[in-house]
Short mmCIF file of C-alpha atoms in Angstrom, two decimals:
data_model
loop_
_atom_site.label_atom_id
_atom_site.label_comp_id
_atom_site.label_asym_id
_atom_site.label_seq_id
_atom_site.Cartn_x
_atom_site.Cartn_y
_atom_site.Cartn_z
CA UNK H 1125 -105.31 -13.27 -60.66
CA UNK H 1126 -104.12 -9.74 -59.31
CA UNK H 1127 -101.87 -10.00 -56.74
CA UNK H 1128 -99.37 -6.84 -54.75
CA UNK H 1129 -95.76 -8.76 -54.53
CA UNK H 1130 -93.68 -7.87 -51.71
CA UNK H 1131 -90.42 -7.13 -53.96
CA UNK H 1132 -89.13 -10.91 -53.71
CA UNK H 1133 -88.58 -13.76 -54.62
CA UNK H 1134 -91.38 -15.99 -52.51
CA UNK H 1135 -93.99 -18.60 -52.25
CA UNK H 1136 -97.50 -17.93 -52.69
CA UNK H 1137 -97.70 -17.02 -48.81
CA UNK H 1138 -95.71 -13.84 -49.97
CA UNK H 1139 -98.89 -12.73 -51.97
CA UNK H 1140 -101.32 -10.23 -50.83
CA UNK H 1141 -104.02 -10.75 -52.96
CA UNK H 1142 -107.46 -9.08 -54.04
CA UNK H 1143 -109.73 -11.56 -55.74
CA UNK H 1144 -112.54 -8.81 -55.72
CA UNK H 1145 -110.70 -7.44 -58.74
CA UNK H 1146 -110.27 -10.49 -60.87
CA UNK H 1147 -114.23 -11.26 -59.64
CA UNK H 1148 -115.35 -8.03 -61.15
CA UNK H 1149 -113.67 -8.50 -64.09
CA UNK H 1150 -114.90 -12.33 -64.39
CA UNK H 1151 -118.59 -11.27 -63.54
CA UNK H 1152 -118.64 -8.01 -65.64
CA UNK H 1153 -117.91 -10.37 -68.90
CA UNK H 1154 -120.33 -13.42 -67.63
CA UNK H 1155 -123.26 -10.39 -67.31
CA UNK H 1156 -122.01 -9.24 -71.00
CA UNK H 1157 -121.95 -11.92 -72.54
CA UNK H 1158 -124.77 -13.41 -74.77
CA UNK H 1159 -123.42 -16.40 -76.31
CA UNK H 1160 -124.13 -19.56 -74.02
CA UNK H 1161 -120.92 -21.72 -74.08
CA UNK H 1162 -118.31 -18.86 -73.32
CA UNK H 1163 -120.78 -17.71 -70.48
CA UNK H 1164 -120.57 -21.43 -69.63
CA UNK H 1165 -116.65 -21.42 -69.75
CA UNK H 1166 -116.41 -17.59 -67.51
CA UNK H 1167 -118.33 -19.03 -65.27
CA UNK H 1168 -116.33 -22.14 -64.91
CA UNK H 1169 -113.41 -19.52 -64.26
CA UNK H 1170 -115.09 -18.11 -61.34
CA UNK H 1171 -115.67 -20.88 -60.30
CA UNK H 1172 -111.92 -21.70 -60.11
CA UNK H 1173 -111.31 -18.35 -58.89
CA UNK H 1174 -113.91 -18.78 -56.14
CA UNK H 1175 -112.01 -22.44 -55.03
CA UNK H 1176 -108.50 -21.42 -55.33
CA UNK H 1177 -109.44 -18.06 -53.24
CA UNK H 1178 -110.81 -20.08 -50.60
CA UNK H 1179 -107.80 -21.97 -50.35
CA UNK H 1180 -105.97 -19.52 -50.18
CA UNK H 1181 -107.60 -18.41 -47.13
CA UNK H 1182 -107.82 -21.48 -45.47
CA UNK H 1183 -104.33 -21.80 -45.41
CA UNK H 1184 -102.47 -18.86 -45.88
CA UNK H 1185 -99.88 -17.26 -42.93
CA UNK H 1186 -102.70 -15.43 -42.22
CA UNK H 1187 -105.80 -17.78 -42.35
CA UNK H 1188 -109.12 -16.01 -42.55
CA UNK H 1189 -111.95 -18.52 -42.37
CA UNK H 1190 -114.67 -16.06 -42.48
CA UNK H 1191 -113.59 -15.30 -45.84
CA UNK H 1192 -113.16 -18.79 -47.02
CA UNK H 1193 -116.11 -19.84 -46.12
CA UNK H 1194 -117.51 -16.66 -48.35
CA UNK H 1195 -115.25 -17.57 -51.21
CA UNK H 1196 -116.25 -21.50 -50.95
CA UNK H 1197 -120.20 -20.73 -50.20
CA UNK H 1198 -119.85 -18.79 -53.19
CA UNK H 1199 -118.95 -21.62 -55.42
CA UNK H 1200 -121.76 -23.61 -53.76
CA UNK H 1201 -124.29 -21.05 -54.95
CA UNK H 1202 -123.18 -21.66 -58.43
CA UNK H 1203 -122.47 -25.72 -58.39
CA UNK H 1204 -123.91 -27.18 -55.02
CA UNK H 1205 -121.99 -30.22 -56.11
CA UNK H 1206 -119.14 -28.84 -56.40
CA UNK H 1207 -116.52 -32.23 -54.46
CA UNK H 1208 -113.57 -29.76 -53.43
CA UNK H 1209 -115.57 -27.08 -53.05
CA UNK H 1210 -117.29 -28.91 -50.41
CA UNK H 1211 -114.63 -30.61 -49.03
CA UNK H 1212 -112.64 -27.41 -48.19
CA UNK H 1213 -115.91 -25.89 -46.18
CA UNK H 1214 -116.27 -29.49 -44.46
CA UNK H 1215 -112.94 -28.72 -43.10
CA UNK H 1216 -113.64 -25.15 -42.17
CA UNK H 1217 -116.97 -26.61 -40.43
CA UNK H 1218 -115.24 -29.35 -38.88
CA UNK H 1219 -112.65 -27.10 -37.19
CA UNK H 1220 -115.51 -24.68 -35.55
CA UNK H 1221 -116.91 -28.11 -33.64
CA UNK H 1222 -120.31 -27.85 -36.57
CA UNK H 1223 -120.48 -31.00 -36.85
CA UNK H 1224 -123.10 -31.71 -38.64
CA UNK H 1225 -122.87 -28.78 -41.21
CA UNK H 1226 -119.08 -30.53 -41.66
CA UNK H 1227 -120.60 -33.53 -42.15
CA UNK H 1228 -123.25 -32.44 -44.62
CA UNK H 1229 -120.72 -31.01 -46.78
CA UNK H 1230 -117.98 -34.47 -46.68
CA UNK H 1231 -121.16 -36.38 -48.05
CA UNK H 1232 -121.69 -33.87 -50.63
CA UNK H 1233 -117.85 -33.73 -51.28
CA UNK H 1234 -118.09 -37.87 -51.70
CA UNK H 1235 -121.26 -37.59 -53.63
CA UNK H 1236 -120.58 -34.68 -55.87
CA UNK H 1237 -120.05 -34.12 -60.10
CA UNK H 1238 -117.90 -36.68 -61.47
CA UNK H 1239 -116.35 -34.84 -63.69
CA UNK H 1240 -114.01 -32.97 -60.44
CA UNK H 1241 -113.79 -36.03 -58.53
CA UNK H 1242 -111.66 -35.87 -55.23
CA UNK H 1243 -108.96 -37.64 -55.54
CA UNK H 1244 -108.28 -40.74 -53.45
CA UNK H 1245 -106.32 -39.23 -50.30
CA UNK H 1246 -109.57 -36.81 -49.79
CA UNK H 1247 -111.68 -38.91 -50.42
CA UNK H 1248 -109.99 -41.06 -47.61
CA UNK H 1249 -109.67 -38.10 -45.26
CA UNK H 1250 -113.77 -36.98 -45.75
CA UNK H 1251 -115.00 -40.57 -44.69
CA UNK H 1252 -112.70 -40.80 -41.96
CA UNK H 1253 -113.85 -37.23 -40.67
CA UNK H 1254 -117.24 -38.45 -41.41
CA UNK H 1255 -116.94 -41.27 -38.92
CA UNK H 1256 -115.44 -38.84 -36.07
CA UNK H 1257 -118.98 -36.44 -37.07
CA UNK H 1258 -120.84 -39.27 -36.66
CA UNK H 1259 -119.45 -40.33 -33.03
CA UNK H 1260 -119.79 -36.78 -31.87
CA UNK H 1261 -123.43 -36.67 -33.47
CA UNK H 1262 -124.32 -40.02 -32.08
CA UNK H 1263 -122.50 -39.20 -28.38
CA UNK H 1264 -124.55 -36.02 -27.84
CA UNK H 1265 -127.69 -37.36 -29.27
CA UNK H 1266 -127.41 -40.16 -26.46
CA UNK H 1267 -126.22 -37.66 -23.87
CA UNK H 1268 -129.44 -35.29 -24.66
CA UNK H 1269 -131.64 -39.05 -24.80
CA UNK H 1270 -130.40 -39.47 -20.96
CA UNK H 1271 -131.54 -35.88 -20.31
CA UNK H 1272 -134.61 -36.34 -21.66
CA UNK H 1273 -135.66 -39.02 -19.63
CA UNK H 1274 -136.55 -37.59 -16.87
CA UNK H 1275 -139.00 -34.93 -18.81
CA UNK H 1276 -142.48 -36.12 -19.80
CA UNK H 1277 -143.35 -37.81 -22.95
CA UNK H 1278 -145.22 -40.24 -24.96
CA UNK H 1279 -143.80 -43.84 -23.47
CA UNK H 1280 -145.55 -46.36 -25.59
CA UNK H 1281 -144.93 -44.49 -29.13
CA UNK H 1282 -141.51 -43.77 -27.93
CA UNK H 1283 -140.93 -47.33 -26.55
CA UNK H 1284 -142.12 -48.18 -30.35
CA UNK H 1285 -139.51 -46.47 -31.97
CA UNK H 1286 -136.73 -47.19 -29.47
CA UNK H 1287 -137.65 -51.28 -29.79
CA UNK H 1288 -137.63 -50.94 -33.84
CA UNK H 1289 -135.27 -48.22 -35.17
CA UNK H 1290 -132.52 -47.42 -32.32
CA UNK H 1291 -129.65 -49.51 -33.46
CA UNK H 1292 -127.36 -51.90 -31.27
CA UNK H 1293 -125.53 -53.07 -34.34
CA UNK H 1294 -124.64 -51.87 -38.29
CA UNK H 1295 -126.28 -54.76 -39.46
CA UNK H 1296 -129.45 -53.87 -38.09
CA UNK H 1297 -129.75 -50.03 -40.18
CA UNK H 1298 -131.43 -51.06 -43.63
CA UNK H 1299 -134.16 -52.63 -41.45
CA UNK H 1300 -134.18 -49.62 -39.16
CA UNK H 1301 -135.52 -47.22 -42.68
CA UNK H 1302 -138.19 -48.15 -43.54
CA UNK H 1303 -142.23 -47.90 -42.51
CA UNK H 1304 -145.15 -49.39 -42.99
CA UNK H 1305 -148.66 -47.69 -42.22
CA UNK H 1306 -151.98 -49.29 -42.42
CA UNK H 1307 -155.65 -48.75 -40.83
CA UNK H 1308 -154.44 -51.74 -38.55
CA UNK H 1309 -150.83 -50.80 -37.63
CA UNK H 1310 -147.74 -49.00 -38.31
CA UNK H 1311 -144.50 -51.04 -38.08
CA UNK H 1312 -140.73 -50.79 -39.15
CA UNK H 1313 -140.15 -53.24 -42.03
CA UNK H 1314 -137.07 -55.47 -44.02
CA UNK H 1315 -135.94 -53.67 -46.93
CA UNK H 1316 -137.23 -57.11 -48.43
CA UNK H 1317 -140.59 -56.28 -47.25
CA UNK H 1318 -141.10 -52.54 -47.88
CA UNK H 1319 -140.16 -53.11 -51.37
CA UNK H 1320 -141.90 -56.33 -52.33
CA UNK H 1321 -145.10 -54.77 -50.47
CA UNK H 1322 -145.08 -52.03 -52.94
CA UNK H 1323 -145.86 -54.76 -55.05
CA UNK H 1324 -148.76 -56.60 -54.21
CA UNK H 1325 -152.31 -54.53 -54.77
CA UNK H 1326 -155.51 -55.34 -53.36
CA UNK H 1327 -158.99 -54.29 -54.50
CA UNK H 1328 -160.38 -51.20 -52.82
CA UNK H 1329 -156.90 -50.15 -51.32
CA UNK H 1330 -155.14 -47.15 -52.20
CA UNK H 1331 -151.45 -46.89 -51.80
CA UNK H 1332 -149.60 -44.20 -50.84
CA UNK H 1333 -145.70 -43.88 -51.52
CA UNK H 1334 -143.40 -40.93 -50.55
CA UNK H 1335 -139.47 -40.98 -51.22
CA UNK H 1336 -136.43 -39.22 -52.42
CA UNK H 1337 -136.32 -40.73 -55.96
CA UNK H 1338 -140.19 -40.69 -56.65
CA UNK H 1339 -141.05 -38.33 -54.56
CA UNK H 1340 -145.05 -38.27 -53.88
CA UNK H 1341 -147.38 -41.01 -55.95
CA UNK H 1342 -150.98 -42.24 -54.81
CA UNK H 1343 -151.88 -45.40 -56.72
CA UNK H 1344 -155.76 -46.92 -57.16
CA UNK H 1345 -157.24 -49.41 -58.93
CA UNK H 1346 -154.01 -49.25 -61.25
CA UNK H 1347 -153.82 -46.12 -61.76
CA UNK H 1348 -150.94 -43.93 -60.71
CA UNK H 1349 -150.87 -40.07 -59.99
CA UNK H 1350 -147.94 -38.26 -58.72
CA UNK H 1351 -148.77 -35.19 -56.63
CA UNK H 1352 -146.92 -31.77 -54.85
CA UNK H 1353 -146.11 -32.57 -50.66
CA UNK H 1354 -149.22 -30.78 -49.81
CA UNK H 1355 -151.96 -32.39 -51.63
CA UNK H 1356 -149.85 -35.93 -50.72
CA UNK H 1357 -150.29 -34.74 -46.89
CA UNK H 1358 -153.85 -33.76 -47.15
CA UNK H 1359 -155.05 -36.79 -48.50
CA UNK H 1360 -152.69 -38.89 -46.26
CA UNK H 1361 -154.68 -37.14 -43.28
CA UNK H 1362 -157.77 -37.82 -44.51
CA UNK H 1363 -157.15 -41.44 -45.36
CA UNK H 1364 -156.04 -41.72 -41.91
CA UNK H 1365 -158.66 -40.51 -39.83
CA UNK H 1366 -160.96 -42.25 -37.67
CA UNK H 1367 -163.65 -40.18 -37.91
CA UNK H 1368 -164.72 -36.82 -40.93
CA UNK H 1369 -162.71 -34.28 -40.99
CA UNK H 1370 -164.18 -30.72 -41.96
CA UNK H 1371 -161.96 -28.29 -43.36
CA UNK H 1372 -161.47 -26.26 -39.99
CA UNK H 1373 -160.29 -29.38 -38.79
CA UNK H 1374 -157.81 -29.68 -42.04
CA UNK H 1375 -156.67 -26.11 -41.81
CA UNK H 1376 -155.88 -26.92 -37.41
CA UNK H 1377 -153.84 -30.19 -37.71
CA UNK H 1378 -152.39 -29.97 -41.43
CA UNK H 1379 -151.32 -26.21 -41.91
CA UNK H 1380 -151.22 -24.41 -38.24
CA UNK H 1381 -149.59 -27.45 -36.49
CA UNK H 1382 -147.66 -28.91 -39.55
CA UNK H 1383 -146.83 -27.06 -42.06
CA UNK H 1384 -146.52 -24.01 -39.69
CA UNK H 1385 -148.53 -21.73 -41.33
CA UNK H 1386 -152.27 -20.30 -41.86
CA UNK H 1387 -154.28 -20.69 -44.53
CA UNK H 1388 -157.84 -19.70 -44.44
CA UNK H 1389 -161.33 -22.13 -45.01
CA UNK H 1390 -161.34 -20.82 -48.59
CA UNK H 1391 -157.71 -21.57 -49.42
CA UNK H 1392 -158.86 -25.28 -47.69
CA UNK H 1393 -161.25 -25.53 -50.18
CA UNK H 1394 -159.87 -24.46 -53.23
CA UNK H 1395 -157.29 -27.39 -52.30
CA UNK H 1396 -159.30 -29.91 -52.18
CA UNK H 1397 -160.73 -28.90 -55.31
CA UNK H 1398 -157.75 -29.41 -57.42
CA UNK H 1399 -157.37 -32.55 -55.58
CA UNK H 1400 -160.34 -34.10 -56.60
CA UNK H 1401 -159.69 -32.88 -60.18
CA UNK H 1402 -156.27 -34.06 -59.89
CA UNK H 1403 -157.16 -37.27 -59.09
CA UNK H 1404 -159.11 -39.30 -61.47
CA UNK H 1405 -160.92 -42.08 -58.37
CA UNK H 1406 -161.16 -39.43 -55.72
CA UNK H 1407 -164.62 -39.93 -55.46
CA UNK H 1408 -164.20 -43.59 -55.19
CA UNK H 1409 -161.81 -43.03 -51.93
CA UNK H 1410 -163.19 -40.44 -50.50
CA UNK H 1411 -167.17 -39.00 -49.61
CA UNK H 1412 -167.92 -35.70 -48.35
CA UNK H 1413 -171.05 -35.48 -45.59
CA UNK H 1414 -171.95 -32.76 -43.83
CA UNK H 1415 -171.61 -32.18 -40.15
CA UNK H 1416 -174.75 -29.11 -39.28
CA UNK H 1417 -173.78 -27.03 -41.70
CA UNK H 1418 -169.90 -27.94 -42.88
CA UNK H 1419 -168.31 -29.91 -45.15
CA UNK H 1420 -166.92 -32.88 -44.23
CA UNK H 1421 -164.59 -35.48 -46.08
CA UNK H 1422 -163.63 -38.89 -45.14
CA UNK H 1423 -162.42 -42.43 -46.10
CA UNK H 1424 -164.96 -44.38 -48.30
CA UNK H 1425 -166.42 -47.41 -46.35
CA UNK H 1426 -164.98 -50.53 -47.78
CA UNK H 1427 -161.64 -48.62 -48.71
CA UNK H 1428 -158.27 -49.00 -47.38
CA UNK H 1429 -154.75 -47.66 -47.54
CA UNK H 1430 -150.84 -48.44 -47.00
CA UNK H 1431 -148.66 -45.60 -46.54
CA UNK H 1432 -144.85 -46.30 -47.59
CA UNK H 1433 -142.64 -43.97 -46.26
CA UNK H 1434 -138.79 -43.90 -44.23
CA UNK H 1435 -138.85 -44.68 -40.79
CA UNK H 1436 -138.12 -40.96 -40.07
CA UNK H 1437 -140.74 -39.28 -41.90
CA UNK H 1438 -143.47 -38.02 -39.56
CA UNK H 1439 -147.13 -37.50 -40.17
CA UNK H 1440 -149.65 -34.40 -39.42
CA UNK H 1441 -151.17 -36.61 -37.14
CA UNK H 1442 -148.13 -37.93 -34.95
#
């Protein structure tokens, strides 16, 4: 650590200090380096520079949270998990009223490698701020709800929502995540049900699944294929749809409006050409009929689908 003493003896609040020097030094010998585990190890003491630097900023006579945030953002750029890491740019989030960056960052700090654990009085400390980010969260959320009241809106899908996922009691949250969607309906189920569901097949139905730990899998007929957001979305849409869908339609609802950008017909195409290689009983699901002179795809007559998602995931037709 290089460090200008004030001619002394003093604390470390008596330090000047210039961690771009030591950081130089560390990152000149990471770039150098060739073999893997003492790259491994200079990293892991930049890392510790990094922490301790932010610290020292944090807290110093002369705090200087712009720079601790730098010093701590740059240790998240190396090891997003980083617990203390996190938990010192909670604090510095916390203290500028952001709550919900602050509160990102305490779940992250809770969450993070087990190998630098907080220890117990943080770990107290970042679920009691959590709870005072969630109040603040929750208080303006409700504030803005009574705002919004008065505006125009969609009342009965609204109404839906407000009836089966806006809580009155903790109890009631497990049931309040998950969602069901079917030809027939679209409901908030149990935990019980959304999993045990999952289980039960039925001839001529596919099944659509989308979460954090699988992330996106179509099953048919007992087969199983696992495919990128896109393609899940695409065929989700089509699935859906009461009536063919051509791919100017496609392009309109499932890249301009949700996915937010623009693709063009070919593009379109070309996608749903890997998707019906990709898939091994596309042409079971879906047919493709032509509408004057476009192609058009839709749901197979006879064929069905549940969608399993979290209550909060929303849909290029919603």
């Amino acid at each position: 650590m290089t460090a200008c003493h004030k001619g002394r003896e003093c604390g470390v609040e008596e330090y000047e200090f210039f961690p771009h020097h030591e950081e130089r030094r560390l990152l000149a010998e990471w770039r150098e380096e060739k073999d893997r585990k003492r790259r491994e190890k200079i990293e892991s003491e930049l890392i510790h520079l990094y922490v301790r630097f932010g610290e020292y900023f944090k807290i110093s006579s002369k705090p200087d949270p712009k720079l601790a945030k730098m010093y701590l953002q740059k240790v998240l750029k190396r090891k997003p998990s980083h617990p203390v890491a996190n938990y010192r740019l909670a604090h510095l989030y916390y203290n500028e009223g952001r709550y919900a960056e602050a509160a990102y960052h305490f779940h992250r700090a809770l969450s993070g490698s087990m190998d630098e654990p907080l220890n117990d009085t943080q770990a107290m400390l970042s679920h009691m701020f959590l709870v005072n980010c969630g109040i603040f969260l929750a208080s303006n959320a409700l504030k803005q709800i009574e705002k919004m009241e008065t505006k125009p809106y969609d009342e009965e899908k609204v109404e839906g929502y407000r009836q089966a996922i806006f809580l009155n009691r903790i109890e009631d949250f497990h049931r309040a995540l998950y969602r069901m969607i079917t030809p027939e309906s679209d409901e908030i189920v149990t935990e019980e049900t959304y999993f045990s569901e999952q289980e039960r097949f039925s001839l001529h139905e596919v099944m659509l699944c989308l979460s954090e730990r699988d992330g996106f899998v179509v099953r048919y007929a007992g087969e199983l294929v696992e495919l990128e957001y896109q393609s899940f979305f695409a065929l989700a849409t089509i699935l859906h749809s009461e009536r063919p869908m051509t791919g100017e339609d496609v392009r309109k609802m499932l890249f301009q409006s949700f996915f937010g950008r623009d693709v063009t017909d070919a593009a379109v195409r070309k996608m749903f050409e890997r998707l019906r290689a990709r898939i091994p009983f596309w042409d079971e699901i879906i047919e493709t009929i032509r509408i004057g002179n476009k192609a058009a795809r839709r749901r197979k007559q006879g064929v069905s689908y549940r969608i399993f998602c979290r209550a909060s995931d929303i849909f290029p037709w919603e």
